[in-house]
Amino acid sequence: ENSCRFTLTHADRLTRTPSSAGNRRTNTFSMWIKRASPLETYQTLFLQSDDASTTNRTSSINFQTEGNGTGALGRIYSAINGGLEGALNTVGRFKDTTSWFHLVLRTDTTQGTEANRQRLYINGQLQTFESSPSYPSQNFETGYCNTTELVIGSNANANSDYPFSGYLAEVILADGTSYGPDQFGESKGGVWIPKDPSGTTFGTTGFHLKFGDASSLGTDS
């Protein structure tokens, strides 16, 4: 029913610093996204530091651009520990500014099979990554659900900002559980749509942002 608009100004971000850590090995992000122009800038959807003592050791998910040297405009890039522990780049490109799509990032570093330690879904479909994907090592503790600052809509570290341009809706962090996309969406008439995420376990640092109060966009439902 509601969404939050982010523009390329440095003020457009949501932040939170948890008072205690949650499950840094197993967690799930879910959000609905509608991109907006310009697309030709590197943009960060969310980010949290693995190590508070350095600016570059972060877990994050981003839209990459031509300008970062990859020549991959619209590719989604997932990084763990600044890309040193995990680096996944989607084969697909996401440049549509007219439609909403659903993203689920599912992390469970306890898995014995490395490809199951981090999975990315778009509209319910498991995404394929480009050659030589790098997955986190077994039982690695990511930045997600850490006691460091979590940022939505920007990179916000000391070296760069990379703000997001577009709209977000139904932003969910499930701390301690690895959920598939069916927890948050369903297919009807061949179209992937949101559903009530009843029964979602949020754990210690989890949240559900519905953006229903314009005066308090960060209200956790």
Short mmCIF file of C-alpha atoms in Angstrom, two decimals:
data_model
loop_
_atom_site.label_atom_id
_atom_site.label_comp_id
_atom_site.label_asym_id
_atom_site.label_seq_id
_atom_site.Cartn_x
_atom_site.Cartn_y
_atom_site.Cartn_z
CA GLU A 1 0.00 0.00 0.00
CA ASN A 2 2.96 2.34 0.60
CA SER A 3 6.53 2.87 -0.50
CA CYS A 4 9.50 5.09 0.29
CA ARG A 5 11.12 7.25 -2.39
CA PHE A 6 14.90 7.67 -2.45
CA THR A 7 16.68 10.31 -4.55
CA LEU A 8 20.35 10.96 -5.25
CA THR A 9 20.80 13.36 -2.33
CA HIS A 10 22.94 12.28 0.57
CA ALA A 11 20.09 12.71 3.03
CA ASP A 12 18.02 9.94 1.47
CA ARG A 13 18.85 6.95 3.63
CA LEU A 14 17.49 5.03 6.57
CA THR A 15 19.90 3.93 9.29
CA ARG A 16 19.81 1.86 12.43
CA THR A 17 22.48 0.60 14.84
CA PRO A 18 21.28 -2.49 16.77
CA SER A 19 22.15 -2.58 20.46
CA SER A 20 22.92 -6.30 20.30
CA ALA A 21 23.91 -8.65 17.50
CA GLY A 22 21.63 -11.20 15.93
CA ASN A 23 22.42 -14.21 13.78
CA ARG A 24 25.21 -13.11 11.46
CA ARG A 25 25.31 -16.46 9.69
CA THR A 26 21.63 -16.95 8.81
CA ASN A 27 19.27 -14.16 7.70
CA THR A 28 17.03 -12.99 4.85
CA PHE A 29 16.38 -9.62 3.21
CA SER A 30 13.20 -9.09 1.19
CA MET A 31 12.14 -5.90 -0.58
CA TRP A 32 10.15 -4.61 -3.53
CA ILE A 33 12.05 -2.23 -5.79
CA LYS A 34 11.18 0.23 -8.52
CA ARG A 35 14.25 1.86 -10.06
CA ALA A 36 14.33 5.47 -11.27
CA SER A 37 16.66 7.47 -13.48
CA PRO A 38 19.53 8.07 -13.56
CA LEU A 39 20.71 4.49 -13.82
CA GLU A 40 24.30 5.37 -14.75
CA THR A 41 25.49 5.62 -11.15
CA TYR A 42 26.63 2.88 -8.78
CA GLN A 43 23.81 2.47 -6.25
CA THR A 44 23.61 0.65 -2.92
CA LEU A 45 20.35 -0.84 -1.66
CA PHE A 46 21.56 -1.84 1.80
CA LEU A 47 24.81 -2.22 3.66
CA GLN A 48 26.16 -3.19 7.08
CA SER A 49 29.76 -3.31 8.25
CA ASP A 50 31.47 -6.60 9.02
CA ASP A 51 34.18 -4.67 10.90
CA ALA A 52 33.46 -1.26 12.41
CA SER A 53 37.16 -0.35 12.45
CA THR A 54 37.36 -0.03 8.65
CA THR A 55 35.10 1.57 6.06
CA ASN A 56 35.44 -1.01 3.29
CA ARG A 57 34.68 -4.30 5.05
CA THR A 58 30.93 -4.35 4.49
CA SER A 59 28.18 -6.75 3.49
CA SER A 60 26.00 -5.08 0.88
CA ILE A 61 23.86 -5.42 -2.21
CA ASN A 62 24.20 -2.95 -5.06
CA PHE A 63 23.35 -2.04 -8.64
CA GLN A 64 26.53 -1.85 -10.69
CA THR A 65 27.12 0.51 -13.59
CA GLU A 66 29.30 1.11 -16.61
CA GLY A 67 31.31 3.59 -14.60
CA ASN A 68 32.81 1.12 -12.12
CA GLY A 69 34.87 -0.66 -14.75
CA THR A 70 32.69 -3.74 -15.15
CA GLY A 71 30.72 -2.65 -18.19
CA ALA A 72 27.65 -4.21 -16.57
CA LEU A 73 24.92 -1.59 -16.27
CA GLY A 74 22.10 -2.85 -14.05
CA ARG A 75 23.89 -5.95 -12.77
CA ILE A 76 23.12 -6.76 -9.11
CA TYR A 77 26.24 -7.24 -7.00
CA SER A 78 26.22 -8.91 -3.58
CA ALA A 79 29.35 -8.49 -1.46
CA ILE A 80 30.42 -10.03 1.86
CA ASN A 81 33.27 -8.39 3.79
CA GLY A 82 33.79 -5.87 1.01
CA GLY A 83 33.87 -8.63 -1.61
CA LEU A 84 36.83 -10.40 0.00
CA GLU A 85 34.69 -13.14 1.53
CA GLY A 86 31.91 -13.29 -1.06
CA ALA A 87 31.22 -11.63 -4.42
CA LEU A 88 28.22 -12.53 -6.58
CA ASN A 89 27.26 -10.79 -9.84
CA THR A 90 23.97 -11.56 -11.58
CA VAL A 91 23.89 -12.54 -15.22
CA GLY A 92 20.64 -10.58 -15.51
CA ARG A 93 20.47 -6.79 -15.89
CA PHE A 94 17.81 -4.73 -14.10
CA LYS A 95 17.28 -1.40 -15.85
CA ASP A 96 13.49 -1.14 -16.02
CA THR A 97 12.18 2.09 -14.47
CA THR A 98 8.48 1.39 -15.10
CA SER A 99 7.84 -1.78 -13.11
CA TRP A 100 8.25 -3.13 -9.59
CA PHE A 101 10.24 -6.26 -8.88
CA HIS A 102 10.85 -8.35 -5.77
CA LEU A 103 14.33 -9.12 -4.45
CA VAL A 104 15.17 -11.73 -1.82
CA LEU A 105 18.72 -12.19 -0.55
CA ARG A 106 18.95 -15.43 1.41
CA THR A 107 22.10 -16.01 3.48
CA ASP A 108 23.00 -19.15 5.42
CA THR A 109 26.72 -19.67 5.79
CA THR A 110 26.16 -22.83 7.87
CA GLN A 111 25.33 -24.72 4.66
CA GLY A 112 27.81 -27.37 3.54
CA THR A 113 27.14 -26.65 -0.15
CA GLU A 114 28.74 -23.30 -0.91
CA ALA A 115 26.14 -22.28 -3.52
CA ASN A 116 23.47 -22.50 -0.78
CA ARG A 117 25.29 -20.06 1.50
CA GLN A 118 23.94 -17.09 -0.39
CA ARG A 119 21.07 -17.13 -2.87
CA LEU A 120 19.42 -14.25 -4.70
CA TYR A 121 15.87 -14.34 -6.10
CA ILE A 122 14.09 -11.89 -8.39
CA ASN A 123 10.31 -12.29 -8.62
CA GLY A 124 10.57 -15.76 -7.11
CA GLN A 125 13.25 -16.97 -9.54
CA LEU A 126 16.68 -18.07 -8.35
CA GLN A 127 19.26 -15.94 -10.16
CA THR A 128 22.26 -17.20 -12.09
CA PHE A 129 25.61 -15.60 -11.35
CA GLU A 130 28.40 -14.75 -13.74
CA SER A 131 31.49 -16.97 -13.97
CA SER A 132 33.59 -17.70 -10.88
CA PRO A 133 31.14 -16.60 -8.16
CA SER A 134 32.71 -16.28 -4.71
CA TYR A 135 30.68 -17.58 -1.76
CA PRO A 136 31.40 -16.99 1.94
CA SER A 137 33.25 -19.73 3.77
CA GLN A 138 31.23 -22.10 5.95
CA ASN A 139 30.01 -20.48 9.20
CA PHE A 140 31.43 -17.08 8.24
CA GLU A 141 29.82 -14.24 10.22
CA THR A 142 28.64 -11.57 7.79
CA GLY A 143 28.01 -7.92 8.52
CA TYR A 144 24.26 -8.50 8.45
CA CYS A 145 22.63 -8.48 11.91
CA ASN A 146 25.83 -7.04 13.38
CA THR A 147 25.93 -4.23 15.98
CA THR A 148 27.29 -1.86 13.31
CA GLU A 149 25.16 0.68 11.48
CA LEU A 150 22.74 -0.77 8.93
CA VAL A 151 22.07 1.61 6.03
CA ILE A 152 19.19 1.35 3.56
CA GLY A 153 19.39 3.37 0.35
CA SER A 154 23.04 4.36 0.46
CA ASN A 155 26.59 3.12 0.97
CA ALA A 156 27.39 5.89 3.46
CA ASN A 157 30.95 4.94 4.28
CA ALA A 158 33.89 7.31 4.49
CA ASN A 159 35.05 6.79 0.91
CA SER A 160 31.83 7.02 -1.09
CA ASP A 161 28.07 7.29 -0.91
CA TYR A 162 26.43 5.54 -3.89
CA PRO A 163 22.83 6.55 -3.08
CA PHE A 164 19.88 4.61 -4.49
CA SER A 165 17.45 6.25 -6.92
CA GLY A 166 13.96 4.80 -6.85
CA TYR A 167 11.29 3.35 -4.59
CA LEU A 168 11.34 0.60 -1.95
CA ALA A 169 8.36 -1.15 -0.38
CA GLU A 170 7.82 -3.97 2.13
CA VAL A 171 11.44 -3.99 3.33
CA ILE A 172 12.00 -6.98 5.63
CA LEU A 173 14.98 -8.39 7.50
CA ALA A 174 14.44 -11.84 9.01
CA ASP A 175 17.20 -12.43 11.56
CA GLY A 176 18.02 -16.09 12.19
CA THR A 177 16.02 -17.71 9.37
CA SER A 178 16.81 -18.38 5.71
CA TYR A 179 13.53 -17.91 3.83
CA GLY A 180 12.76 -18.59 0.20
CA PRO A 181 10.79 -16.02 -1.82
CA ASP A 182 7.49 -17.85 -1.22
CA GLN A 183 7.49 -16.44 2.32
CA PHE A 184 6.95 -12.93 0.91
CA GLY A 185 5.38 -13.30 -2.54
CA GLU A 186 3.33 -15.56 -4.78
CA SER A 187 2.46 -16.03 -8.43
CA LYS A 188 -1.07 -15.22 -9.61
CA GLY A 189 -1.98 -15.28 -13.27
CA GLY A 190 1.71 -15.51 -14.13
CA VAL A 191 2.53 -12.33 -12.17
CA TRP A 192 4.65 -12.29 -9.00
CA ILE A 193 2.84 -10.24 -6.34
CA PRO A 194 3.33 -9.50 -2.62
CA LYS A 195 1.59 -11.53 0.02
CA ASP A 196 1.12 -11.18 3.77
CA PRO A 197 4.40 -12.42 5.31
CA SER A 198 2.56 -13.94 8.29
CA GLY A 199 4.68 -16.21 10.42
CA THR A 200 7.96 -14.51 9.54
CA THR A 201 10.43 -14.78 12.43
CA PHE A 202 12.30 -11.50 12.87
CA GLY A 203 14.77 -12.49 15.59
CA THR A 204 16.97 -9.99 17.44
CA THR A 205 17.67 -7.33 14.79
CA GLY A 206 14.93 -8.00 12.23
CA PHE A 207 12.29 -5.55 11.08
CA HIS A 208 9.39 -4.96 8.68
CA LEU A 209 9.15 -1.48 7.09
CA LYS A 210 5.76 -0.74 5.55
CA PHE A 211 6.30 3.05 5.17
CA GLY A 212 2.74 3.70 6.28
CA ASP A 213 3.55 6.83 8.32
CA ALA A 214 4.98 9.68 6.23
CA SER A 215 6.19 11.44 9.38
CA SER A 216 8.09 8.38 10.57
CA LEU A 217 9.21 6.35 7.57
CA GLY A 218 11.50 4.14 9.67
CA THR A 219 8.69 2.79 11.85
CA ASP A 220 9.09 -0.96 12.37
CA SER A 221 5.81 -2.82 11.98
#
